[in-house]
Amino acid sequence: DITEHKQLEWSLEEQANTDCLTGCASRRHFLEHAEQEFLRIRRYGGEMSILALDLDHFKAINDTYGHHAGDLTLKKMAAVCREILRGVDMIGRLGGEEFTILLPETGSSRALEVARRLCQAIAAAEVSIPPQPPFQFTTSIGVASLRENDITLEIMLNRADQALYKAKNEGRNRVCGV
């Protein structure tokens, strides 16, 4: 029966494309999709922005509350992002506590606005692990919007990373753009 084979094939593809913990796009899938979007916009015109997110003091969460709490924190962050982002936006978990968000057809002022909303919503979220009291966490976000001289997606990703490190160096729980 070919139906069973196709279902297995679909299931394996879904597993390869999705981070099993957070439900976000896997690193490979995110980068492939972002590259396609980058090339489309470079060819036909339009706007695009990338957000680089990193949970602040994530190691301290794991050390204080345990790895299960760290996992719940990552899941909560992804859930908060999904609540705020549009259906066309894509969030990928690039590794550990590092996430990247693709905002198609979004210029820099709108991207900064989205990043600020994300930063505030994440800071307001709580993770609960009874019998301990709930705890909160924050994120730092770097924003990079497509420039005319961006000849590769990697250039944009590097600028988003630079802005992320600027946000971290300026005190965390903030948004910086470049």
Short mmCIF file of C-alpha atoms in Angstrom, two decimals:
data_model
loop_
_atom_site.label_atom_id
_atom_site.label_comp_id
_atom_site.label_asym_id
_atom_site.label_seq_id
_atom_site.Cartn_x
_atom_site.Cartn_y
_atom_site.Cartn_z
CA ASP A 1 0.00 0.00 0.00
CA ILE A 2 1.58 3.25 -1.16
CA THR A 3 -0.48 5.34 1.30
CA GLU A 4 1.38 3.91 4.29
CA HIS A 5 4.71 4.53 2.56
CA LYS A 6 3.75 8.16 1.78
CA GLN A 7 2.61 8.73 5.38
CA LEU A 8 5.93 7.42 6.68
CA GLU A 9 7.80 9.61 4.20
CA TRP A 10 5.78 12.68 5.29
CA SER A 11 6.37 11.85 8.95
CA LEU A 12 10.14 11.54 8.47
CA GLU A 13 10.26 14.81 6.54
CA GLU A 14 8.26 16.54 9.29
CA GLN A 15 10.67 15.20 11.93
CA ALA A 16 13.68 16.43 9.96
CA ASN A 17 12.14 19.89 9.49
CA THR A 18 10.96 20.44 13.07
CA ASP A 19 12.79 20.89 16.35
CA CYS A 20 11.30 18.12 18.50
CA LEU A 21 11.36 20.14 21.74
CA THR A 22 9.91 23.48 20.68
CA GLY A 23 8.03 22.69 17.48
CA CYS A 24 9.98 25.43 15.69
CA ALA A 25 11.67 24.88 12.37
CA SER A 26 14.93 22.96 12.60
CA ARG A 27 18.14 24.83 11.86
CA ARG A 28 18.50 23.27 8.40
CA HIS A 29 14.87 23.80 7.44
CA PHE A 30 14.85 27.40 8.68
CA LEU A 31 18.04 28.30 6.80
CA GLU A 32 16.77 26.68 3.58
CA HIS A 33 13.46 28.55 3.81
CA ALA A 34 15.15 31.86 4.69
CA GLU A 35 17.55 31.45 1.77
CA GLN A 36 14.63 30.91 -0.64
CA GLU A 37 12.86 33.99 0.73
CA PHE A 38 16.06 36.04 0.51
CA LEU A 39 16.58 35.06 -3.13
CA ARG A 40 12.92 35.75 -3.97
CA ILE A 41 13.03 39.24 -2.48
CA ARG A 42 16.41 40.04 -4.06
CA ARG A 43 14.97 39.07 -7.44
CA TYR A 44 11.47 40.57 -7.26
CA GLY A 45 11.89 43.30 -4.65
CA GLY A 46 10.35 43.78 -1.27
CA GLU A 47 11.41 43.90 2.33
CA MET A 48 12.64 41.28 4.76
CA SER A 49 13.98 41.27 8.29
CA ILE A 50 15.70 38.76 10.54
CA LEU A 51 15.50 38.65 14.33
CA ALA A 52 18.18 36.82 16.33
CA LEU A 53 16.97 35.87 19.82
CA ASP A 54 18.92 34.43 22.71
CA LEU A 55 17.50 33.62 26.14
CA ASP A 56 19.24 35.66 28.81
CA HIS A 57 21.09 33.70 31.50
CA PHE A 58 19.76 30.37 30.25
CA LYS A 59 22.55 28.44 31.96
CA ALA A 60 21.42 29.91 35.28
CA ILE A 61 17.88 28.62 34.66
CA ASN A 62 19.23 25.12 34.05
CA ASP A 63 21.56 25.34 37.06
CA THR A 64 18.89 26.73 39.40
CA TYR A 65 15.78 24.82 38.36
CA GLY A 66 17.13 21.85 36.37
CA HIS A 67 17.14 20.86 32.72
CA HIS A 68 13.42 20.11 32.71
CA ALA A 69 12.82 23.76 33.61
CA GLY A 70 15.17 24.77 30.80
CA ASP A 71 13.15 22.69 28.36
CA LEU A 72 9.90 24.25 29.59
CA THR A 73 11.43 27.70 29.22
CA LEU A 74 12.39 27.01 25.60
CA LYS A 75 8.88 25.71 24.89
CA LYS A 76 7.31 28.76 26.54
CA MET A 77 9.48 31.13 24.54
CA ALA A 78 8.49 29.43 21.28
CA ALA A 79 4.80 29.53 22.28
CA VAL A 80 4.94 33.25 23.12
CA CYS A 81 6.62 33.96 19.77
CA ARG A 82 3.97 31.99 17.88
CA GLU A 83 1.22 34.00 19.60
CA ILE A 84 2.70 37.28 18.37
CA LEU A 85 4.07 36.36 14.94
CA ARG A 86 2.04 36.23 11.72
CA GLY A 87 1.40 32.99 9.87
CA VAL A 88 3.95 33.93 7.18
CA ASP A 89 6.71 34.53 9.73
CA MET A 90 8.99 31.63 10.59
CA ILE A 91 10.78 30.85 13.82
CA GLY A 92 13.70 28.47 13.84
CA ARG A 93 15.71 27.02 16.69
CA LEU A 94 19.29 27.28 15.54
CA GLY A 95 20.71 25.57 18.60
CA GLY A 96 20.55 25.61 22.38
CA GLU A 97 18.74 28.76 23.44
CA GLU A 98 19.32 30.51 20.10
CA PHE A 99 16.35 31.25 17.86
CA THR A 100 16.01 33.17 14.62
CA ILE A 101 12.85 34.65 13.17
CA LEU A 102 12.26 35.42 9.51
CA LEU A 103 9.89 38.34 8.87
CA PRO A 104 9.04 38.41 5.15
CA GLU A 105 7.76 41.68 3.68
CA THR A 106 8.79 43.54 6.84
CA GLY A 107 10.98 46.62 6.90
CA SER A 108 13.18 47.79 9.74
CA SER A 109 10.70 49.97 11.67
CA ARG A 110 8.06 47.23 11.71
CA ALA A 111 10.70 44.60 12.58
CA LEU A 112 11.88 46.67 15.55
CA GLU A 113 8.26 47.04 16.69
CA VAL A 114 7.70 43.26 16.46
CA ALA A 115 10.97 42.62 18.32
CA ARG A 116 9.97 44.99 21.14
CA ARG A 117 6.57 43.30 21.46
CA LEU A 118 8.29 39.90 21.61
CA CYS A 119 10.77 41.11 24.21
CA GLN A 120 7.98 42.46 26.43
CA ALA A 121 5.74 39.41 26.03
CA ILE A 122 8.59 37.01 26.82
CA ALA A 123 9.56 39.01 29.93
CA ALA A 124 5.93 38.80 31.11
CA ALA A 125 5.66 35.02 30.55
CA GLU A 126 6.02 32.62 33.46
CA VAL A 127 7.27 29.07 33.72
CA SER A 128 5.72 26.99 36.46
CA ILE A 129 7.31 23.88 37.99
CA PRO A 130 5.37 22.95 41.12
CA PRO A 131 6.04 22.96 43.99
CA GLN A 132 8.46 25.81 43.23
CA PRO A 133 7.04 29.27 42.58
CA PRO A 134 6.81 30.30 38.90
CA PHE A 135 9.79 32.12 37.43
CA GLN A 136 10.21 34.57 34.58
CA PHE A 137 12.91 34.90 31.96
CA THR A 138 14.03 37.43 29.39
CA THR A 139 15.52 37.53 25.93
CA SER A 140 17.84 39.77 23.98
CA ILE A 141 16.97 40.39 20.33
CA GLY A 142 19.06 41.61 17.41
CA VAL A 143 17.31 42.97 14.31
CA ALA A 144 18.68 43.16 10.78
CA SER A 145 16.65 44.29 7.78
CA LEU A 146 17.56 43.69 4.17
CA ARG A 147 19.90 46.26 2.68
CA GLU A 148 20.68 46.77 -0.96
CA ASN A 149 24.29 45.65 -0.46
CA ASP A 150 23.29 42.36 1.26
CA ILE A 151 24.44 39.88 -1.37
CA THR A 152 23.91 36.80 0.80
CA LEU A 153 21.58 35.71 3.57
CA GLU A 154 24.66 35.06 5.71
CA ILE A 155 25.45 38.78 5.70
CA MET A 156 22.01 39.52 7.14
CA LEU A 157 22.32 36.75 9.72
CA ASN A 158 25.71 38.08 10.81
CA ARG A 159 24.30 41.59 11.22
CA ALA A 160 21.41 40.21 13.30
CA ASP A 161 23.97 38.38 15.48
CA GLN A 162 26.01 41.58 15.88
CA ALA A 163 22.88 43.42 17.00
CA LEU A 164 22.06 40.55 19.40
CA TYR A 165 25.48 40.79 21.04
CA LYS A 166 25.05 44.56 21.28
CA ALA A 167 21.74 43.98 23.12
CA LYS A 168 23.45 41.54 25.48
CA ASN A 169 26.37 43.90 26.11
CA GLU A 170 23.99 46.79 26.83
CA GLY A 171 22.31 44.90 29.65
CA ARG A 172 20.11 42.18 28.11
CA ASN A 173 16.30 42.06 27.95
CA ARG A 174 16.37 44.55 25.10
CA VAL A 175 16.23 44.98 21.34
CA CYS A 176 19.02 46.40 19.20
CA GLY A 177 19.09 46.89 15.44
CA VAL A 178 21.91 47.40 12.98
#
